[in-house]
Amino acid sequence: RKEVEQDPGPFNVPEGATVAFNCTYSNSASQSFFWYRQDCRKEPKLLMSVYSSGNEDGRFTAQLNRASQYISLLIRDSKLSDSATYLCVVGHNDMRFGAGTRLTVKP
Amino acid sequence: GAVVSQHPSWVICKSGTSVKIECRSLDFQATTMFWYRQFPKQSLMLMATSNEGSKATYEQGVEKDKFLINHASLTLSTLTVTSAHPEDSSFYICSASELAGAVGRETQYFGPGTRLLVL
């Protein structure tokens, strides 16, 4: 079993749609959780950290479920500019990346 | 946010040459830096964890004699690909950790990456 697993997609959604991604992790001792966004041929950029209580940043909401060992990212009112690959990152002593979920938002 | 630079951004070299990539944290000190490799349409793969003043920790399957890592200071880590071959062509990305609060909640900031093409 991979340490961090994501549905690779692609997710193709119309503008304005709400889309959600899940990411499962295998190490129950993991302490830090992040969502990164990676545009084509660019480096990953931090989108948001994921806290136990869940957190929201504008149209983006991240949640952590320790019991089931997954994190989620919800994007509301999706924009064309949201098209990217979203990487789930889970950390304990080092950072482990999911393979990424590709999102394409269409007009 | 914290800034990490990488140099060079592009390298094209002949097979058998060595290539050195620098990773710098510009406005913070990074006791730990990470080196990743990403092949087209694949996820980032951690190659090694670099700690200032000590030997790097390599992931399974990564040859430490081929990928030399030197973490000379709290703001600089270098990756040298020795005797590069076409199969080493990839996107190499470094990241540096900035401790944000509790241990284990470090945020990683990535350099812009270095594209290596070995002919």
PDB file of C-alpha atoms in Angstrom:
ATOM      1  CA  ARG A   1       0.000   0.000   0.000  1.00  0.00           C
ATOM      2  CA  LYS A   2       1.314   3.455  -0.882  1.00  0.00           C
ATOM      3  CA  GLU A   3       2.006   5.819   1.987  1.00  0.00           C
ATOM      4  CA  VAL A   4      -0.147   8.540   0.482  1.00  0.00           C
ATOM      5  CA  GLU A   5      -2.841   7.806  -2.061  1.00  0.00           C
ATOM      6  CA  GLN A   6      -4.880  10.106  -4.217  1.00  0.00           C
ATOM      7  CA  ASP A   7      -7.336   9.615  -7.044  1.00  0.00           C
ATOM      8  CA  PRO A   8      -5.296  10.781 -10.058  1.00  0.00           C
ATOM      9  CA  GLY A   9      -8.388  12.015 -11.881  1.00  0.00           C
ATOM     10  CA  PRO A  10      -8.662  13.828 -14.157  1.00  0.00           C
ATOM     11  CA  PHE A  11     -11.558  15.758 -12.750  1.00  0.00           C
ATOM     12  CA  ASN A  12     -13.203  17.837 -15.452  1.00  0.00           C
ATOM     13  CA  VAL A  13     -15.720  20.300 -14.041  1.00  0.00           C
ATOM     14  CA  PRO A  14     -17.539  23.378 -15.343  1.00  0.00           C
ATOM     15  CA  GLU A  15     -16.845  26.811 -13.941  1.00  0.00           C
ATOM     16  CA  GLY A  16     -18.755  27.436 -10.762  1.00  0.00           C
ATOM     17  CA  ALA A  17     -18.881  23.779  -9.772  1.00  0.00           C
ATOM     18  CA  THR A  18     -17.908  22.435  -6.379  1.00  0.00           C
ATOM     19  CA  VAL A  19     -15.295  19.703  -6.427  1.00  0.00           C
ATOM     20  CA  ALA A  20     -13.771  17.629  -3.651  1.00  0.00           C
ATOM     21  CA  PHE A  21     -10.609  15.564  -3.456  1.00  0.00           C
ATOM     22  CA  ASN A  22      -9.672  12.988  -0.879  1.00  0.00           C
ATOM     23  CA  CYS A  23      -6.296  11.690   0.118  1.00  0.00           C
ATOM     24  CA  THR A  24      -5.593   8.703   2.354  1.00  0.00           C
ATOM     25  CA  TYR A  25      -2.413   8.086   4.292  1.00  0.00           C
ATOM     26  CA  SER A  26      -1.013   4.976   5.922  1.00  0.00           C
ATOM     27  CA  ASN A  27       1.164   6.295   8.746  1.00  0.00           C
ATOM     28  CA  SER A  28      -1.053   6.910  11.749  1.00  0.00           C
ATOM     29  CA  ALA A  29       1.774   8.845  13.422  1.00  0.00           C
ATOM     30  CA  SER A  30       1.718  11.538  10.724  1.00  0.00           C
ATOM     31  CA  GLN A  31       1.612  14.982  12.226  1.00  0.00           C
ATOM     32  CA  SER A  32       1.473  17.498   9.402  1.00  0.00           C
ATOM     33  CA  PHE A  33      -0.810  17.670   6.421  1.00  0.00           C
ATOM     34  CA  PHE A  34      -0.810  20.004   3.480  1.00  0.00           C
ATOM     35  CA  TRP A  35      -2.355  20.584   0.101  1.00  0.00           C
ATOM     36  CA  TYR A  36      -0.044  21.858  -2.602  1.00  0.00           C
ATOM     37  CA  ARG A  37      -0.926  23.024  -6.061  1.00  0.00           C
ATOM     38  CA  GLN A  38       1.322  22.276  -9.001  1.00  0.00           C
ATOM     39  CA  ASP A  39       0.882  23.888 -12.377  1.00  0.00           C
ATOM     40  CA  CYS A  40       2.230  22.201 -15.449  1.00  0.00           C
ATOM     41  CA  ARG A  41       6.038  22.192 -15.503  1.00  0.00           C
ATOM     42  CA  LYS A  42       6.284  24.269 -12.352  1.00  0.00           C
ATOM     43  CA  GLU A  43       7.211  23.556  -8.768  1.00  0.00           C
ATOM     44  CA  PRO A  44       4.512  22.815  -6.163  1.00  0.00           C
ATOM     45  CA  LYS A  45       3.200  25.782  -4.235  1.00  0.00           C
ATOM     46  CA  LEU A  46       1.615  25.573  -0.826  1.00  0.00           C
ATOM     47  CA  LEU A  47      -2.131  25.962  -1.052  1.00  0.00           C
ATOM     48  CA  MET A  48      -3.012  25.409   2.569  1.00  0.00           C
ATOM     49  CA  SER A  49      -2.106  23.511   5.680  1.00  0.00           C
ATOM     50  CA  VAL A  50      -4.660  21.122   7.102  1.00  0.00           C
ATOM     51  CA  TYR A  51      -5.407  21.358  10.793  1.00  0.00           C
ATOM     52  CA  SER A  52      -7.274  18.956  13.027  1.00  0.00           C
ATOM     53  CA  SER A  53     -10.159  21.373  13.381  1.00  0.00           C
ATOM     54  CA  GLY A  54     -10.364  21.902   9.646  1.00  0.00           C
ATOM     55  CA  ASN A  55      -9.671  25.206   7.980  1.00  0.00           C
ATOM     56  CA  GLU A  56     -11.079  27.416   5.299  1.00  0.00           C
ATOM     57  CA  ASP A  57      -9.441  29.931   3.026  1.00  0.00           C
ATOM     58  CA  GLY A  58     -11.869  31.643   0.729  1.00  0.00           C
ATOM     59  CA  ARG A  59     -13.276  29.068  -1.652  1.00  0.00           C
ATOM     60  CA  PHE A  60     -11.028  26.328  -0.310  1.00  0.00           C
ATOM     61  CA  THR A  61     -11.817  24.125   2.680  1.00  0.00           C
ATOM     62  CA  ALA A  62      -9.507  21.451   4.025  1.00  0.00           C
ATOM     63  CA  GLN A  63     -10.402  18.810   6.558  1.00  0.00           C
ATOM     64  CA  LEU A  64      -8.566  16.083   8.420  1.00  0.00           C
ATOM     65  CA  ASN A  65     -10.054  12.811   9.606  1.00  0.00           C
ATOM     66  CA  ARG A  66      -7.483  11.081  11.774  1.00  0.00           C
ATOM     67  CA  ALA A  67      -9.695   8.127  12.616  1.00  0.00           C
ATOM     68  CA  SER A  68     -10.068   7.198   8.966  1.00  0.00           C
ATOM     69  CA  GLN A  69      -6.655   8.594   8.027  1.00  0.00           C
ATOM     70  CA  TYR A  70      -7.642  10.882   5.215  1.00  0.00           C
ATOM     71  CA  ILE A  71      -7.640  14.543   4.358  1.00  0.00           C
ATOM     72  CA  SER A  72      -9.901  16.337   1.975  1.00  0.00           C
ATOM     73  CA  LEU A  73      -9.920  19.483  -0.099  1.00  0.00           C
ATOM     74  CA  LEU A  74     -13.124  21.160  -1.199  1.00  0.00           C
ATOM     75  CA  ILE A  75     -13.143  23.847  -3.854  1.00  0.00           C
ATOM     76  CA  ARG A  76     -16.305  25.886  -4.221  1.00  0.00           C
ATOM     77  CA  ASP A  77     -17.281  28.067  -7.166  1.00  0.00           C
ATOM     78  CA  SER A  78     -14.371  26.747  -9.187  1.00  0.00           C
ATOM     79  CA  LYS A  79     -12.554  29.095 -11.552  1.00  0.00           C
ATOM     80  CA  LEU A  80     -10.669  28.428 -14.755  1.00  0.00           C
ATOM     81  CA  SER A  81      -7.503  29.376 -12.895  1.00  0.00           C
ATOM     82  CA  ASP A  82      -8.050  26.524 -10.448  1.00  0.00           C
ATOM     83  CA  SER A  83      -6.998  24.092 -13.181  1.00  0.00           C
ATOM     84  CA  ALA A  84      -3.875  22.383 -11.844  1.00  0.00           C
ATOM     85  CA  THR A  85      -2.675  19.248 -10.123  1.00  0.00           C
ATOM     86  CA  TYR A  86      -3.392  19.158  -6.413  1.00  0.00           C
ATOM     87  CA  LEU A  87      -0.878  17.284  -4.315  1.00  0.00           C
ATOM     88  CA  CYS A  88      -1.624  15.890  -0.903  1.00  0.00           C
ATOM     89  CA  VAL A  89       1.390  15.953   1.406  1.00  0.00           C
ATOM     90  CA  VAL A  90       1.660  14.118   4.695  1.00  0.00           C
ATOM     91  CA  GLY A  91       4.537  14.550   7.086  1.00  0.00           C
ATOM     92  CA  HIS A  92       6.043  12.788  10.041  1.00  0.00           C
ATOM     93  CA  ASN A  93       9.836  12.923   9.957  1.00  0.00           C
ATOM     94  CA  ASP A  94       9.750  13.801   6.282  1.00  0.00           C
ATOM     95  CA  MET A  95       7.202  14.710   3.697  1.00  0.00           C
ATOM     96  CA  ARG A  96       5.436  12.172   1.526  1.00  0.00           C
ATOM     97  CA  PHE A  97       3.552  13.214  -1.560  1.00  0.00           C
ATOM     98  CA  GLY A  98       0.531  11.750  -3.180  1.00  0.00           C
ATOM     99  CA  ALA A  99       0.641  11.306  -6.933  1.00  0.00           C
ATOM    100  CA  GLY A 100      -1.633  14.303  -7.347  1.00  0.00           C
ATOM    101  CA  THR A 101      -5.147  14.839  -8.613  1.00  0.00           C
ATOM    102  CA  ARG A 102      -5.491  16.667 -11.891  1.00  0.00           C
ATOM    103  CA  LEU A 103      -8.303  19.196 -12.081  1.00  0.00           C
ATOM    104  CA  THR A 104      -9.483  20.902 -15.240  1.00  0.00           C
ATOM    105  CA  VAL A 105     -12.102  23.605 -14.948  1.00  0.00           C
ATOM    106  CA  LYS A 106     -13.863  24.315 -18.232  1.00  0.00           C
ATOM    107  CA  PRO A 107     -15.842  27.358 -19.324  1.00  0.00           C
TER     108      PRO A 107
ATOM    109  CA  GLY B   1       6.105  33.478   2.324  1.00  0.00           C
ATOM    110  CA  ALA B   2       9.584  32.064   2.450  1.00  0.00           C
ATOM    111  CA  VAL B   3      11.595  32.028  -0.768  1.00  0.00           C
ATOM    112  CA  VAL B   4      13.755  29.219  -2.051  1.00  0.00           C
ATOM    113  CA  SER B   5      15.905  29.650  -5.120  1.00  0.00           C
ATOM    114  CA  GLN B   6      17.475  27.038  -7.334  1.00  0.00           C
ATOM    115  CA  HIS B   7      20.222  27.366  -9.862  1.00  0.00           C
ATOM    116  CA  PRO B   8      20.471  26.628 -12.699  1.00  0.00           C
ATOM    117  CA  SER B   9      16.917  26.384 -13.968  1.00  0.00           C
ATOM    118  CA  TRP B  10      17.934  24.489 -17.106  1.00  0.00           C
ATOM    119  CA  VAL B  11      20.869  22.209 -17.830  1.00  0.00           C
ATOM    120  CA  ILE B  12      21.676  20.377 -21.027  1.00  0.00           C
ATOM    121  CA  CYS B  13      24.781  18.256 -20.867  1.00  0.00           C
ATOM    122  CA  LYS B  14      26.543  15.365 -22.514  1.00  0.00           C
ATOM    123  CA  SER B  15      26.412  11.901 -21.071  1.00  0.00           C
ATOM    124  CA  GLY B  16      29.187  11.305 -18.565  1.00  0.00           C
ATOM    125  CA  THR B  17      29.463  14.849 -17.245  1.00  0.00           C
ATOM    126  CA  SER B  18      28.625  15.937 -13.715  1.00  0.00           C
ATOM    127  CA  VAL B  19      26.000  18.534 -12.960  1.00  0.00           C
ATOM    128  CA  LYS B  20      25.733  20.581  -9.790  1.00  0.00           C
ATOM    129  CA  ILE B  21      22.426  22.106  -8.675  1.00  0.00           C
ATOM    130  CA  GLU B  22      22.244  24.699  -5.906  1.00  0.00           C
ATOM    131  CA  CYS B  23      19.327  25.252  -3.580  1.00  0.00           C
ATOM    132  CA  ARG B  24      19.201  28.334  -1.368  1.00  0.00           C
ATOM    133  CA  SER B  25      16.748  29.544   1.244  1.00  0.00           C
ATOM    134  CA  LEU B  26      16.799  33.298   0.782  1.00  0.00           C
ATOM    135  CA  ASP B  27      15.066  34.721   3.816  1.00  0.00           C
ATOM    136  CA  PHE B  28      15.123  31.966   6.397  1.00  0.00           C
ATOM    137  CA  GLN B  29      17.430  29.342   7.780  1.00  0.00           C
ATOM    138  CA  ALA B  30      16.713  25.780   6.847  1.00  0.00           C
ATOM    139  CA  THR B  31      18.268  23.064   8.936  1.00  0.00           C
ATOM    140  CA  THR B  32      16.662  20.529   6.643  1.00  0.00           C
ATOM    141  CA  MET B  33      16.394  20.587   2.883  1.00  0.00           C
ATOM    142  CA  PHE B  34      14.874  17.952   0.658  1.00  0.00           C
ATOM    143  CA  TRP B  35      15.679  16.904  -2.867  1.00  0.00           C
ATOM    144  CA  TYR B  36      12.988  15.523  -5.150  1.00  0.00           C
ATOM    145  CA  ARG B  37      12.876  14.238  -8.676  1.00  0.00           C
ATOM    146  CA  GLN B  38       9.850  14.307 -10.907  1.00  0.00           C
ATOM    147  CA  PHE B  39       9.488  12.480 -14.198  1.00  0.00           C
ATOM    148  CA  PRO B  40       6.841  13.615 -16.701  1.00  0.00           C
ATOM    149  CA  LYS B  41       3.279  13.015 -15.542  1.00  0.00           C
ATOM    150  CA  GLN B  42       4.465  11.478 -12.297  1.00  0.00           C
ATOM    151  CA  SER B  43       4.483  12.687  -8.745  1.00  0.00           C
ATOM    152  CA  LEU B  44       7.418  14.067  -6.864  1.00  0.00           C
ATOM    153  CA  MET B  45       9.689  11.370  -5.522  1.00  0.00           C
ATOM    154  CA  LEU B  46      11.806  12.127  -2.495  1.00  0.00           C
ATOM    155  CA  MET B  47      15.458  11.380  -3.219  1.00  0.00           C
ATOM    156  CA  ALA B  48      17.145  12.447  -0.027  1.00  0.00           C
ATOM    157  CA  THR B  49      16.877  14.516   3.106  1.00  0.00           C
ATOM    158  CA  SER B  50      19.742  16.907   3.671  1.00  0.00           C
ATOM    159  CA  ASN B  51      20.656  18.139   7.137  1.00  0.00           C
ATOM    160  CA  GLU B  52      23.106  20.976   7.696  1.00  0.00           C
ATOM    161  CA  GLY B  53      26.439  19.714   8.882  1.00  0.00           C
ATOM    162  CA  SER B  54      25.704  16.017   8.550  1.00  0.00           C
ATOM    163  CA  LYS B  55      25.399  13.360   5.890  1.00  0.00           C
ATOM    164  CA  ALA B  56      22.269  13.216   3.813  1.00  0.00           C
ATOM    165  CA  THR B  57      19.726  10.450   4.271  1.00  0.00           C
ATOM    166  CA  TYR B  58      18.906   8.768   0.994  1.00  0.00           C
ATOM    167  CA  GLU B  59      15.695   7.043   0.060  1.00  0.00           C
ATOM    168  CA  GLN B  60      15.775   3.410  -0.907  1.00  0.00           C
ATOM    169  CA  GLY B  61      16.904   2.950  -4.477  1.00  0.00           C
ATOM    170  CA  VAL B  62      18.725   6.281  -4.718  1.00  0.00           C
ATOM    171  CA  GLU B  63      22.470   5.875  -5.213  1.00  0.00           C
ATOM    172  CA  LYS B  64      24.313   8.116  -2.790  1.00  0.00           C
ATOM    173  CA  ASP B  65      27.526   7.927  -4.811  1.00  0.00           C
ATOM    174  CA  LYS B  66      25.733   9.124  -7.892  1.00  0.00           C
ATOM    175  CA  PHE B  67      23.695  11.882  -6.290  1.00  0.00           C
ATOM    176  CA  LEU B  68      26.068  13.737  -3.993  1.00  0.00           C
ATOM    177  CA  ILE B  69      24.456  16.086  -1.532  1.00  0.00           C
ATOM    178  CA  ASN B  70      26.285  18.731   0.440  1.00  0.00           C
ATOM    179  CA  HIS B  71      24.476  20.908   2.967  1.00  0.00           C
ATOM    180  CA  ALA B  72      27.243  23.373   3.694  1.00  0.00           C
ATOM    181  CA  SER B  73      25.248  26.017   5.540  1.00  0.00           C
ATOM    182  CA  LEU B  74      21.813  26.768   6.881  1.00  0.00           C
ATOM    183  CA  THR B  75      20.881  28.404   3.596  1.00  0.00           C
ATOM    184  CA  LEU B  76      22.587  26.274   0.957  1.00  0.00           C
ATOM    185  CA  SER B  77      22.364  22.683  -0.175  1.00  0.00           C
ATOM    186  CA  THR B  78      23.817  21.300  -3.398  1.00  0.00           C
ATOM    187  CA  LEU B  79      22.994  18.209  -5.399  1.00  0.00           C
ATOM    188  CA  THR B  80      25.610  16.899  -7.793  1.00  0.00           C
ATOM    189  CA  VAL B  81      24.555  14.358 -10.387  1.00  0.00           C
ATOM    190  CA  THR B  82      27.790  12.544 -11.149  1.00  0.00           C
ATOM    191  CA  SER B  83      28.433  10.963 -14.537  1.00  0.00           C
ATOM    192  CA  ALA B  84      24.962  11.846 -15.727  1.00  0.00           C
ATOM    193  CA  HIS B  85      23.239   9.581 -18.232  1.00  0.00           C
ATOM    194  CA  PRO B  86      20.099  10.108 -20.331  1.00  0.00           C
ATOM    195  CA  GLU B  87      17.974   8.228 -17.785  1.00  0.00           C
ATOM    196  CA  ASP B  88      18.897  10.913 -15.234  1.00  0.00           C
ATOM    197  CA  SER B  89      17.048  13.495 -17.308  1.00  0.00           C
ATOM    198  CA  SER B  90      14.324  14.791 -15.047  1.00  0.00           C
ATOM    199  CA  PHE B  91      12.956  17.749 -13.119  1.00  0.00           C
ATOM    200  CA  TYR B  92      14.885  18.139  -9.875  1.00  0.00           C
ATOM    201  CA  ILE B  93      13.233  20.185  -7.145  1.00  0.00           C
ATOM    202  CA  CYS B  94      14.544  21.133  -3.746  1.00  0.00           C
ATOM    203  CA  SER B  95      12.574  22.278  -0.779  1.00  0.00           C
ATOM    204  CA  ALA B  96      13.439  23.774   2.560  1.00  0.00           C
ATOM    205  CA  SER B  97      11.556  23.474   5.787  1.00  0.00           C
ATOM    206  CA  GLU B  98      10.517  26.431   7.842  1.00  0.00           C
ATOM    207  CA  LEU B  99       9.451  25.437  11.315  1.00  0.00           C
ATOM    208  CA  ALA B 100       6.032  26.891  12.050  1.00  0.00           C
ATOM    209  CA  GLY B 101       5.102  26.266  15.607  1.00  0.00           C
ATOM    210  CA  ALA B 102       5.086  22.716  16.914  1.00  0.00           C
ATOM    211  CA  VAL B 103       7.622  20.146  15.878  1.00  0.00           C
ATOM    212  CA  GLY B 104       6.308  18.077  13.014  1.00  0.00           C
ATOM    213  CA  ARG B 105       4.359  20.944  11.504  1.00  0.00           C
ATOM    214  CA  GLU B 106       7.083  22.229   9.252  1.00  0.00           C
ATOM    215  CA  THR B 107       5.984  23.914   6.070  1.00  0.00           C
ATOM    216  CA  GLN B 108       7.983  23.140   2.984  1.00  0.00           C
ATOM    217  CA  TYR B 109       8.804  25.758   0.438  1.00  0.00           C
ATOM    218  CA  PHE B 110       9.958  24.674  -2.964  1.00  0.00           C
ATOM    219  CA  GLY B 111      12.554  25.989  -5.300  1.00  0.00           C
ATOM    220  CA  PRO B 112      11.523  26.584  -8.921  1.00  0.00           C
ATOM    221  CA  GLY B 113      13.173  23.373 -10.018  1.00  0.00           C
ATOM    222  CA  THR B 114      15.974  22.460 -12.387  1.00  0.00           C
ATOM    223  CA  ARG B 115      15.296  20.704 -15.665  1.00  0.00           C
ATOM    224  CA  LEU B 116      18.135  18.391 -16.570  1.00  0.00           C
ATOM    225  CA  LEU B 117      18.474  16.966 -20.036  1.00  0.00           C
ATOM    226  CA  VAL B 118      21.325  14.553 -20.609  1.00  0.00           C
ATOM    227  CA  LEU B 119      22.111  13.868 -24.240  1.00  0.00           C
TER     228      LEU B 119
END
